[in-house]
mmCIF file of C-alpha atoms and ligand atoms in Angstrom:
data_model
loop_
_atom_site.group_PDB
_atom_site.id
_atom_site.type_symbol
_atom_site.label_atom_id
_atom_site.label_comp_id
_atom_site.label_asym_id
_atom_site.label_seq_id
_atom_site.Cartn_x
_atom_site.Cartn_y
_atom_site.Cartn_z
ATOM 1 C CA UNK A 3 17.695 145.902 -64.622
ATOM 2 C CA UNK A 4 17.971 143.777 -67.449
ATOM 3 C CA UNK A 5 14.982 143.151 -70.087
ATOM 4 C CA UNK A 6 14.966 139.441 -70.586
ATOM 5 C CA UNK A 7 14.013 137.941 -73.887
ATOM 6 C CA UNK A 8 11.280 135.373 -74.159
ATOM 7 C CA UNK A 9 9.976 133.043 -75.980
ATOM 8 C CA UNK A 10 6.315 132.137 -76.924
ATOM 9 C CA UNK A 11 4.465 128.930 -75.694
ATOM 10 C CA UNK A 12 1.905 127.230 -77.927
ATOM 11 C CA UNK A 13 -1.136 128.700 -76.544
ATOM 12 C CA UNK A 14 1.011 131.782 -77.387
ATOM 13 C CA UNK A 15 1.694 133.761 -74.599
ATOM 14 C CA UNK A 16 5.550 134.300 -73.614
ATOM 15 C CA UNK A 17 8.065 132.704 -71.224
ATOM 16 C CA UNK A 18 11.099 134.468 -69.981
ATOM 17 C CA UNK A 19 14.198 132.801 -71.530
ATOM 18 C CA UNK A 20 16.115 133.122 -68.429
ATOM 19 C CA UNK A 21 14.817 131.586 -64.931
ATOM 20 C CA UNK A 22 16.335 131.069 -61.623
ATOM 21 C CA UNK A 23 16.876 127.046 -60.335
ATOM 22 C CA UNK A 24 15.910 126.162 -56.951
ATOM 23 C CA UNK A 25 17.216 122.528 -56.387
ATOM 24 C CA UNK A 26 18.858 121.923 -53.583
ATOM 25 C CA UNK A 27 17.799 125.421 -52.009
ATOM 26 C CA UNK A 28 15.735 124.938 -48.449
ATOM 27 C CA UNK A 29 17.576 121.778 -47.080
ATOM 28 C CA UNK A 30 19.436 123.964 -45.002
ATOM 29 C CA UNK A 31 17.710 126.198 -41.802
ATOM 30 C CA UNK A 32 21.789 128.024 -41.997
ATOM 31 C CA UNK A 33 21.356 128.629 -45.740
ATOM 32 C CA UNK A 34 17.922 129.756 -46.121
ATOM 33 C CA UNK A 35 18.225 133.593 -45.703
ATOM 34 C CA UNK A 36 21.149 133.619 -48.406
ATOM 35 C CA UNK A 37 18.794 131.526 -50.762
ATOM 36 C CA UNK A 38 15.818 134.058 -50.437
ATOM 37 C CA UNK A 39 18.261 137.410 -50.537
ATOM 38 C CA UNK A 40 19.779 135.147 -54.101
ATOM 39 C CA UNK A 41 16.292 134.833 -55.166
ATOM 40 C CA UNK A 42 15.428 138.273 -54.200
ATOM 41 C CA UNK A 43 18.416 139.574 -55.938
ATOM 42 C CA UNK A 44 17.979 137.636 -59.204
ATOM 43 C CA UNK A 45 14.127 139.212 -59.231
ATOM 44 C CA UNK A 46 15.835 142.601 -58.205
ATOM 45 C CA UNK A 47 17.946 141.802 -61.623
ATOM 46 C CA UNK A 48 14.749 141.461 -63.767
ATOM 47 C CA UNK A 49 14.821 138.061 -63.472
ATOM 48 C CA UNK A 50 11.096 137.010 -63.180
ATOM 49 C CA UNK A 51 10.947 132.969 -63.898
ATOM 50 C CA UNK A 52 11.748 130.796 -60.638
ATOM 51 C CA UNK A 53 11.882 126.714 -61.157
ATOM 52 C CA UNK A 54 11.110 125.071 -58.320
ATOM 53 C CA UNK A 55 9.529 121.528 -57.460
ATOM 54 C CA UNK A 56 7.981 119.761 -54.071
ATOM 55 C CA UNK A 57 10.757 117.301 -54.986
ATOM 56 C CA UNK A 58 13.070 119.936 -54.103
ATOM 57 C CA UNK A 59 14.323 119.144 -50.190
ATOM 58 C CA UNK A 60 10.837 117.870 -49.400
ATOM 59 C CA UNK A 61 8.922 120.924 -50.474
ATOM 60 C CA UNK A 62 11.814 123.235 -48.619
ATOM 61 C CA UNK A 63 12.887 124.947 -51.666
ATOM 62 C CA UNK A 64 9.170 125.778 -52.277
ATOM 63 C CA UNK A 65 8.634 127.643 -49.075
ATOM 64 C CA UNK A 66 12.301 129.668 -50.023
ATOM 65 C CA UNK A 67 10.684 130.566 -52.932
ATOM 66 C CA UNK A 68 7.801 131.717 -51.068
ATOM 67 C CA UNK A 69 9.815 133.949 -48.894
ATOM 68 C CA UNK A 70 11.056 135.186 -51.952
ATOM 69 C CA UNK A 71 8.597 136.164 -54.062
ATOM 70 C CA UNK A 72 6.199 137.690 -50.926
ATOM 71 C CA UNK A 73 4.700 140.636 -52.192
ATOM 72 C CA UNK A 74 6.039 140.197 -55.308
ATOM 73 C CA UNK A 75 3.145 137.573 -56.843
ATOM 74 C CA UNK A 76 2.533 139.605 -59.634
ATOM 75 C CA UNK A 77 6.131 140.122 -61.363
ATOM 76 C CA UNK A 78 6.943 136.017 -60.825
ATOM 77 C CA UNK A 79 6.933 133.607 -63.727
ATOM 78 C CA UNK A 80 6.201 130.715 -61.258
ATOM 79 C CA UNK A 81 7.050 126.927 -61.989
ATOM 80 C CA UNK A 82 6.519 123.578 -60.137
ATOM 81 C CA UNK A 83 6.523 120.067 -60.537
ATOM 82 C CA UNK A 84 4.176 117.545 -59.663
ATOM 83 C CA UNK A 85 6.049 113.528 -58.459
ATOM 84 C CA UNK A 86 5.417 110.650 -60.302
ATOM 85 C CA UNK A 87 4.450 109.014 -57.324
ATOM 86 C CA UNK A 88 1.429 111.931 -56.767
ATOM 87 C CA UNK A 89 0.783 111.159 -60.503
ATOM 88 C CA UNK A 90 -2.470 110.038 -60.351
ATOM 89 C CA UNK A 91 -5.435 112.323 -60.717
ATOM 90 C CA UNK A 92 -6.336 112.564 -56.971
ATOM 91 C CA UNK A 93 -2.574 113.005 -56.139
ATOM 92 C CA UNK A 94 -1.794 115.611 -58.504
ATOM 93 C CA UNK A 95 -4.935 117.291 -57.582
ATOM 94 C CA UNK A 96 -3.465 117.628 -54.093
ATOM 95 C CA UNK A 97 -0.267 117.830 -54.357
ATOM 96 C CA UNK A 98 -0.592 121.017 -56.625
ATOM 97 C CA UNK A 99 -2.911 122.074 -53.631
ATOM 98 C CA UNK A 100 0.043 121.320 -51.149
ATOM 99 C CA UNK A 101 2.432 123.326 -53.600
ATOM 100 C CA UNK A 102 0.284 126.379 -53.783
ATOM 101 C CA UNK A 103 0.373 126.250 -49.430
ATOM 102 C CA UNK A 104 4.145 126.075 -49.256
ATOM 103 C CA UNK A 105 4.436 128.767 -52.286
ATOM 104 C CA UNK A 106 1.900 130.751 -50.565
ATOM 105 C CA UNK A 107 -0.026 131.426 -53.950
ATOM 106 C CA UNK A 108 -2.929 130.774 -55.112
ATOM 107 C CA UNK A 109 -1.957 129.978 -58.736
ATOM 108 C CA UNK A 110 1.698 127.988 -60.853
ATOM 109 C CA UNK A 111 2.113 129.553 -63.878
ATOM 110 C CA UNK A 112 3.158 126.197 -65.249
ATOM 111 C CA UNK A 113 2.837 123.212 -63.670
ATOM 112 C CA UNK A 114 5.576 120.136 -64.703
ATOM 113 C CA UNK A 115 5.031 116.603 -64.251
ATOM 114 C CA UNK A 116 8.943 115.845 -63.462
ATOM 115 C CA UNK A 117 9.538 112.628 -65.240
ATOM 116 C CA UNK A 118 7.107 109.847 -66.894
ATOM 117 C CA UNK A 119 6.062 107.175 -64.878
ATOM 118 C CA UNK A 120 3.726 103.848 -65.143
ATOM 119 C CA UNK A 121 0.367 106.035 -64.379
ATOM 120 C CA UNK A 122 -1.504 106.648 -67.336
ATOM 121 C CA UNK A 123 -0.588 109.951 -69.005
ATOM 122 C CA UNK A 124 -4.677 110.791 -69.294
ATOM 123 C CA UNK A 125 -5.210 110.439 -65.452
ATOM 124 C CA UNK A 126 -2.376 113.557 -65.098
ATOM 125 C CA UNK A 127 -3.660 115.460 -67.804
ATOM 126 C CA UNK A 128 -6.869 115.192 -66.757
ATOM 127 C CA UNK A 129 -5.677 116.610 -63.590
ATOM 128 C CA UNK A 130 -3.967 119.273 -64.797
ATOM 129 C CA UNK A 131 -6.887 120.520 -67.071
ATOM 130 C CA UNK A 132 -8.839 120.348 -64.029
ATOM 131 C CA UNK A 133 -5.975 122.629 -62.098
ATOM 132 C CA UNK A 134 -6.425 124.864 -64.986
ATOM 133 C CA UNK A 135 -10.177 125.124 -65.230
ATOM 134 C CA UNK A 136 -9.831 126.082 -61.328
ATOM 135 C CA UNK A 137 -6.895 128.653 -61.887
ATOM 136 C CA UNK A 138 -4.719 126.831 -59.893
ATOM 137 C CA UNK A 139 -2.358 126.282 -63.093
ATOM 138 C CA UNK A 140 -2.467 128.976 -65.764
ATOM 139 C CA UNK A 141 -1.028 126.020 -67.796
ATOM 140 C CA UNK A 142 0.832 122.309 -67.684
ATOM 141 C CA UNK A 143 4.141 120.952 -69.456
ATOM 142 C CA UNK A 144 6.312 117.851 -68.667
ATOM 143 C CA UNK A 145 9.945 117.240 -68.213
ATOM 144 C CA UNK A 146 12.616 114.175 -68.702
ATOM 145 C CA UNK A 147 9.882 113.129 -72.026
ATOM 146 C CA UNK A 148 11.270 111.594 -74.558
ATOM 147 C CA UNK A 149 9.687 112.107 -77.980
ATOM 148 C CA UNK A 150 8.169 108.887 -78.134
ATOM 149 C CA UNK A 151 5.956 110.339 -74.724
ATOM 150 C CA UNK A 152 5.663 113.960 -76.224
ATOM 151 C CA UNK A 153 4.142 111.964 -79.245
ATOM 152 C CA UNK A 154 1.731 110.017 -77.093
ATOM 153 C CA UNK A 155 0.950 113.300 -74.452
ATOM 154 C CA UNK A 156 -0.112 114.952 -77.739
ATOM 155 C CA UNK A 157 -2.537 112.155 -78.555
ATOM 156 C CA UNK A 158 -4.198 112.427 -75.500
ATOM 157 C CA UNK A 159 -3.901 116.556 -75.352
ATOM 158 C CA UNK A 160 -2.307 119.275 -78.215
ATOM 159 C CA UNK A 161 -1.976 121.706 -74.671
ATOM 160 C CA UNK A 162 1.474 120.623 -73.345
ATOM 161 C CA UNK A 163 3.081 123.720 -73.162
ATOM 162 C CA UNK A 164 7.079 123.095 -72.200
ATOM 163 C CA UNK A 165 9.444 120.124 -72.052
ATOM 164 C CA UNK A 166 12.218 120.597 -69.417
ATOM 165 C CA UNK A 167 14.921 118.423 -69.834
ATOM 166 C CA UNK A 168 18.720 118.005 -69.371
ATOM 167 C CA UNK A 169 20.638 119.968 -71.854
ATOM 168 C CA UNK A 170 23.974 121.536 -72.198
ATOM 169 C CA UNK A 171 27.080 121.135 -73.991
ATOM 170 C CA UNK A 172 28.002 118.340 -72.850
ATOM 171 C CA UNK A 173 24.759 116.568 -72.995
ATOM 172 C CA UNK A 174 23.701 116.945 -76.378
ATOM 173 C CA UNK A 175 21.267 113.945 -77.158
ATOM 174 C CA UNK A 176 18.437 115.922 -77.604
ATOM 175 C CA UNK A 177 19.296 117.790 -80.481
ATOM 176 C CA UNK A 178 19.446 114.249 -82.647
ATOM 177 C CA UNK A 179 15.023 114.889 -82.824
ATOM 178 C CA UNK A 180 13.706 116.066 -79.527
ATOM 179 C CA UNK A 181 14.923 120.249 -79.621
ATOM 180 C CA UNK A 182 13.121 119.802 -83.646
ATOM 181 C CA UNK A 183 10.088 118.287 -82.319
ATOM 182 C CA UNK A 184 9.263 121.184 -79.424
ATOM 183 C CA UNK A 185 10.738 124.047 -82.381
ATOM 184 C CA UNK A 186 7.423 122.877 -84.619
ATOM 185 C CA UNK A 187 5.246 123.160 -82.066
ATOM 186 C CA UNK A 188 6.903 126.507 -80.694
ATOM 187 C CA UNK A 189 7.013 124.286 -77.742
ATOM 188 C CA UNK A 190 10.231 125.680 -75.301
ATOM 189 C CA UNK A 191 13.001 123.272 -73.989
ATOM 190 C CA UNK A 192 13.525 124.393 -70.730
ATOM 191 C CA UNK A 193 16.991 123.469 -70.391
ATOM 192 C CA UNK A 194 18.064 122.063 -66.844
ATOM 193 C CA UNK A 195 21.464 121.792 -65.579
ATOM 194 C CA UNK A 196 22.652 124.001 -67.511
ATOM 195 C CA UNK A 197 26.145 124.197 -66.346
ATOM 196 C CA UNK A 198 26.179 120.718 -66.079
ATOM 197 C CA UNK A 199 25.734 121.175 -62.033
ATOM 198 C CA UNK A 200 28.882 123.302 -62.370
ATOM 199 C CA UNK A 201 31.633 121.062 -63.583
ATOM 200 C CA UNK A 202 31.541 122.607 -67.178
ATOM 201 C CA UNK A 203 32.956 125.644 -66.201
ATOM 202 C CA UNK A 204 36.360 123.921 -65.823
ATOM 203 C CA UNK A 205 36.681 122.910 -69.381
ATOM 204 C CA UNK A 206 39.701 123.991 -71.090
ATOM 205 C CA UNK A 207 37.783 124.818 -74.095
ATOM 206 C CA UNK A 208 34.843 126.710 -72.532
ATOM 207 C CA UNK A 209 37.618 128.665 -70.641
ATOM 208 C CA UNK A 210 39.578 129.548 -73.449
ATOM 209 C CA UNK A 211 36.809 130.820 -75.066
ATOM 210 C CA UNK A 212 35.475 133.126 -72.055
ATOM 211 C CA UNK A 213 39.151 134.341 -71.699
ATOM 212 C CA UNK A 214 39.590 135.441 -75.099
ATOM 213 C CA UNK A 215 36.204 137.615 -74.866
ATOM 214 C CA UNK A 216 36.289 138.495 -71.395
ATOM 215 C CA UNK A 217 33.283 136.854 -70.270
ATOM 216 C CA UNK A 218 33.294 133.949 -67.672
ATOM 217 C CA UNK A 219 33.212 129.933 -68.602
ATOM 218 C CA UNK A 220 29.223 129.799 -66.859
ATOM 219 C CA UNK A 221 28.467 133.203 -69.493
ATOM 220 C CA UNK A 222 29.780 131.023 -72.621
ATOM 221 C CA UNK A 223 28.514 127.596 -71.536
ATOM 222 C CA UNK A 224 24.169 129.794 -71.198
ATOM 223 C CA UNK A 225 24.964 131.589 -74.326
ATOM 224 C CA UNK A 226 25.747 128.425 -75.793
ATOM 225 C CA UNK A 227 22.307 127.124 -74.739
ATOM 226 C CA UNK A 228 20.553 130.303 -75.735
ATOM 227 C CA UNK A 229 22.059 130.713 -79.196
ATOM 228 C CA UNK A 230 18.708 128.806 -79.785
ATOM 229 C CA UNK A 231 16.050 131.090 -79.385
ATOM 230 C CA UNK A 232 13.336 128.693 -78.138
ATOM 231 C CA UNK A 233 15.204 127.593 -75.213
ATOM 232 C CA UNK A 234 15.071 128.286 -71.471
ATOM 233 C CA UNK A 235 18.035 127.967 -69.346
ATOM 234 C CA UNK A 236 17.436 128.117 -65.079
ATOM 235 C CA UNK A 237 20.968 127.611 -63.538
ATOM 236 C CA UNK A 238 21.075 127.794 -59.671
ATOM 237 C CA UNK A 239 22.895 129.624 -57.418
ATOM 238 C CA UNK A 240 22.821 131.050 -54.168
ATOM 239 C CA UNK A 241 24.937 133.780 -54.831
ATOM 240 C CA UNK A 242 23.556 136.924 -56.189
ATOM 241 C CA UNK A 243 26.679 137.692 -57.725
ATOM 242 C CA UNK A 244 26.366 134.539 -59.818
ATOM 243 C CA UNK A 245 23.287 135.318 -60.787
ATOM 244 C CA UNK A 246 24.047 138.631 -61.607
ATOM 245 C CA UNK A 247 27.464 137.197 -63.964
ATOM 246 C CA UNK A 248 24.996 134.157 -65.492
ATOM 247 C CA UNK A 249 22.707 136.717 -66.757
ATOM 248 C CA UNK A 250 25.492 138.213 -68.874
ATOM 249 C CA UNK A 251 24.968 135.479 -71.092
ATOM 250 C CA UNK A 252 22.409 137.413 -72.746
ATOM 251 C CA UNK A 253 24.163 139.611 -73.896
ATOM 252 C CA UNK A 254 26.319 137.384 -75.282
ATOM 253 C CA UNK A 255 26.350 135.974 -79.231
ATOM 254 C CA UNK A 256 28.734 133.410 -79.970
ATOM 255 C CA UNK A 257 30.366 133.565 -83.430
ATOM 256 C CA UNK A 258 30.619 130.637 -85.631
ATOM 257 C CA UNK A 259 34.404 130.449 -85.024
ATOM 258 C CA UNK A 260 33.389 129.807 -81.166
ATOM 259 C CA UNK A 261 30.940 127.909 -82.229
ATOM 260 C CA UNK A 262 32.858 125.112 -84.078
ATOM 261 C CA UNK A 263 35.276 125.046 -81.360
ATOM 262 C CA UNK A 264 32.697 124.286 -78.965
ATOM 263 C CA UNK A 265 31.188 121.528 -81.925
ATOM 264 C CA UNK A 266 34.597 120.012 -81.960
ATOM 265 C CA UNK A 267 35.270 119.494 -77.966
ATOM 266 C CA UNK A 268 31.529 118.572 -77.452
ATOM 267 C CA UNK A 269 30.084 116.784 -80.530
ATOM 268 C CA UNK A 270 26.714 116.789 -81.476
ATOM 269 C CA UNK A 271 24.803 113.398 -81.689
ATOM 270 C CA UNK A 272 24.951 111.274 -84.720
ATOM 271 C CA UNK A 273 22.204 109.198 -84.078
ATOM 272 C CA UNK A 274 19.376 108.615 -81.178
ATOM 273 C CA UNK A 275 20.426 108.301 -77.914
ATOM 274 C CA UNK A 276 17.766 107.979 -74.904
ATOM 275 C CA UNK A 277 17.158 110.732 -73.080
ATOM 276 C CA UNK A 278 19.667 111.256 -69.725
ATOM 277 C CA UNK A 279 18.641 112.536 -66.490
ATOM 278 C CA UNK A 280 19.788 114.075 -63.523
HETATM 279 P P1 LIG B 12 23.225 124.007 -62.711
HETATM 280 O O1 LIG B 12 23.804 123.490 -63.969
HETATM 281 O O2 LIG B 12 22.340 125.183 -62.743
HETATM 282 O O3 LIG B 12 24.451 124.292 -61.716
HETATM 283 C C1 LIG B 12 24.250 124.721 -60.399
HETATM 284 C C2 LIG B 12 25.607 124.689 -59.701
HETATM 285 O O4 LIG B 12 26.496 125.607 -60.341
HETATM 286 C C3 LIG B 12 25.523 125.112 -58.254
HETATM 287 O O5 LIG B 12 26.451 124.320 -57.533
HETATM 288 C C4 LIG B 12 25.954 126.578 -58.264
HETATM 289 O O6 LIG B 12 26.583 126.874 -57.031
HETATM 290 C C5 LIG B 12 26.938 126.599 -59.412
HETATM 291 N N1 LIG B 12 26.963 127.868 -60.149
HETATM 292 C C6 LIG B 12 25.920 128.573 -60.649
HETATM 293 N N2 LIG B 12 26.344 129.673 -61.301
HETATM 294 C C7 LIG B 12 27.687 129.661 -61.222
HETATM 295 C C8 LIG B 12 28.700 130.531 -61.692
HETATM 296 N N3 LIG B 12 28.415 131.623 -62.388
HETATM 297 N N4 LIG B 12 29.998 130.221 -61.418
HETATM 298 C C9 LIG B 12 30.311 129.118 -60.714
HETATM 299 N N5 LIG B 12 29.393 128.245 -60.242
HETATM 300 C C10 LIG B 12 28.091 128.517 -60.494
HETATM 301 O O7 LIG B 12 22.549 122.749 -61.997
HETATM 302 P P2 LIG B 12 21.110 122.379 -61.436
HETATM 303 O O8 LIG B 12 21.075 120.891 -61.418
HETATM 304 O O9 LIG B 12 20.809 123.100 -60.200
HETATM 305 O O10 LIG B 12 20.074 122.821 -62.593
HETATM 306 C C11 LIG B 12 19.418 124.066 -62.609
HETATM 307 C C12 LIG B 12 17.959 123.930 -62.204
HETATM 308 O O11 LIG B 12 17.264 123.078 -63.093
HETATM 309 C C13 LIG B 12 17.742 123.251 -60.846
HETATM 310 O O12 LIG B 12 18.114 124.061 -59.764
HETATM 311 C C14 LIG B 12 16.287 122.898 -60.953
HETATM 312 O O13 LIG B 12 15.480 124.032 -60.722
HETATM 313 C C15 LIG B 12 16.203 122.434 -62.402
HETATM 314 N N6 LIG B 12 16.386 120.969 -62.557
HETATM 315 C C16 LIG B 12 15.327 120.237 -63.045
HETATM 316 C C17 LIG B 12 15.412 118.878 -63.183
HETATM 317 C C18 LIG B 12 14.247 118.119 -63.713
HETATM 318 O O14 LIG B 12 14.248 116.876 -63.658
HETATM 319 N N7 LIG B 12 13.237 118.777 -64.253
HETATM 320 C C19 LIG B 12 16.630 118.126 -62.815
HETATM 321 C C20 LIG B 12 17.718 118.986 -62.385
HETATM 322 C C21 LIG B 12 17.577 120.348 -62.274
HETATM 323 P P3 LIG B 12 26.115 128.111 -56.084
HETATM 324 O O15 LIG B 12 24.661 127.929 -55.775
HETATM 325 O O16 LIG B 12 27.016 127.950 -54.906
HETATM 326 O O17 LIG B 12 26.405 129.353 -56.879
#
């Protein structure tokens, strides 16, 4: 079993650096027994954070999550998102409600609103400081924020507690000013995508690299992510053997030879760009 590093949340308790992603899981009535045995397998592994959303095939991925963790409550670090469109206070309200059904839980341990929309930022956080005051939601964060909306969440509330957003090597844009933003507040980036849905692990550079140290392209590409040591990665896969090879990035410090290499094939930004999406 591997002990996972974590990192520490502003209200200072700890996140595991690690997590398992859940998008696209539960769209499939074939594939649903192979995504709970994954999900069992990567908590079998030690792996205790699962990202999930009711985004996620219509709240399917939810209830493979639930299969997963049954019986197993206590040693999950358990994340959902609320919709834009259920951003409103009466619609988060019940749409955390609807998650907690399908999750078969009574409590997130974070709760994400998935990306900004036109509803006013204090109706949400109103909502989720409600969630919280009931237990529903041991505590809230956001994802796909820019820092201009991390600067005005923070006017409204200083208890944001994550950012998940789109980072990897080849998708860099944060690390102009959002990654320094979150590092002052010991805020984590949760970094999503993290294999860039898979089709980094054909770069010639990334491959070279894994070759040379006999580790794997998806090992190098997480390591690169976690050579900061505020940031989350969640890759997906339905393959316990995946899992099992991703969390070998770990154990994995790149040197600054590898490092440059990886500067050099996948620049860093030299100036602000707007945050992508997936
Ligand atoms: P990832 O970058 O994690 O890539 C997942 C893909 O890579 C799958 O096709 C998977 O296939 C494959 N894969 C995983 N490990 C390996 C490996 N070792 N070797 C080869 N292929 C591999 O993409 P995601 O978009 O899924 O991002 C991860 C998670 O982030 C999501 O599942 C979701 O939980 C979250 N997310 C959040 C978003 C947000 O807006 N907040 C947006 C997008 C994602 P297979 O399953 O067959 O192994």
């Amino acid at each position: 079993m591997t002990a996972i590093r974590t990192t520490n949340m502003p209200d200072g308790s700890a996140m595991p650096v690690f997590g398992l992603g859940t998008w696209h899981m539960g769209g499939n009535a074939s594939a649903f027994a192979d995504e709970v045995a994954a999900l069992r397998a990567g908590l079998d592994l030690g792996v205790t954070l699962i990202d999930t959303a009711e985004m996620y095939a219509s709240g399917g991925a939810e209830r493979v999550v639930a299969e997963a963790i049954k019986g197993r409550r206590d040693e999950t670090f358990l994340v959902s998102k609320v919709l834009p469109t259920n951003a409103a206070y009466d619609k988060t309200i019940a749409a955390c409600e609807a998650s907690l059904e399908r999750l078969g839980t009574d409590h997130l341990d974070l709760y994400l609103y998935h990306w900004p929309s036109g509803t006013p930022f204090e109706d949400t956080i109103r909502a989720f400081e409600d969630l919280q005051q009931d237990g529903k939601i041991l505590r809230w964060g956001v994802s796909n924020f820019d820092v201009d909306e991390m600067e005005a969440v923070e006017e409204i509330s200083d208890a944001c507690q994550a950012n998940q957003v789109l980072y990897n090597l080849m998708r860099r844009g944060i690390e102009h000013d959002l990654v320094d933003w979150c590092e002052a507040r010991s805020m984590p980036i949760m970094a999503y995508s993290p294999l860039e849905q898979g089709s980094l692990l054909n770069d010639t550079i990334v491959r070279e690299i894994a070759e040379a140290r006999n580790a794997t392209p998806a090992q190098i590409a997480l390591a690169w992510i976690l050579r900061n040591p505020s940031a989350v990665v969640i890759p997906k896969s339905s393959k316990p053997e995946r899992i099992r090879e991703n969390l070998g990035a770990l154990d994995i410090a790149l040197s600054d030879e590898e490092l440059e290499a990886l500067d050099d094939a996948f620049p860093p930004p030299s100036d602000k760009q707007s945050l992508e999406m997936i």
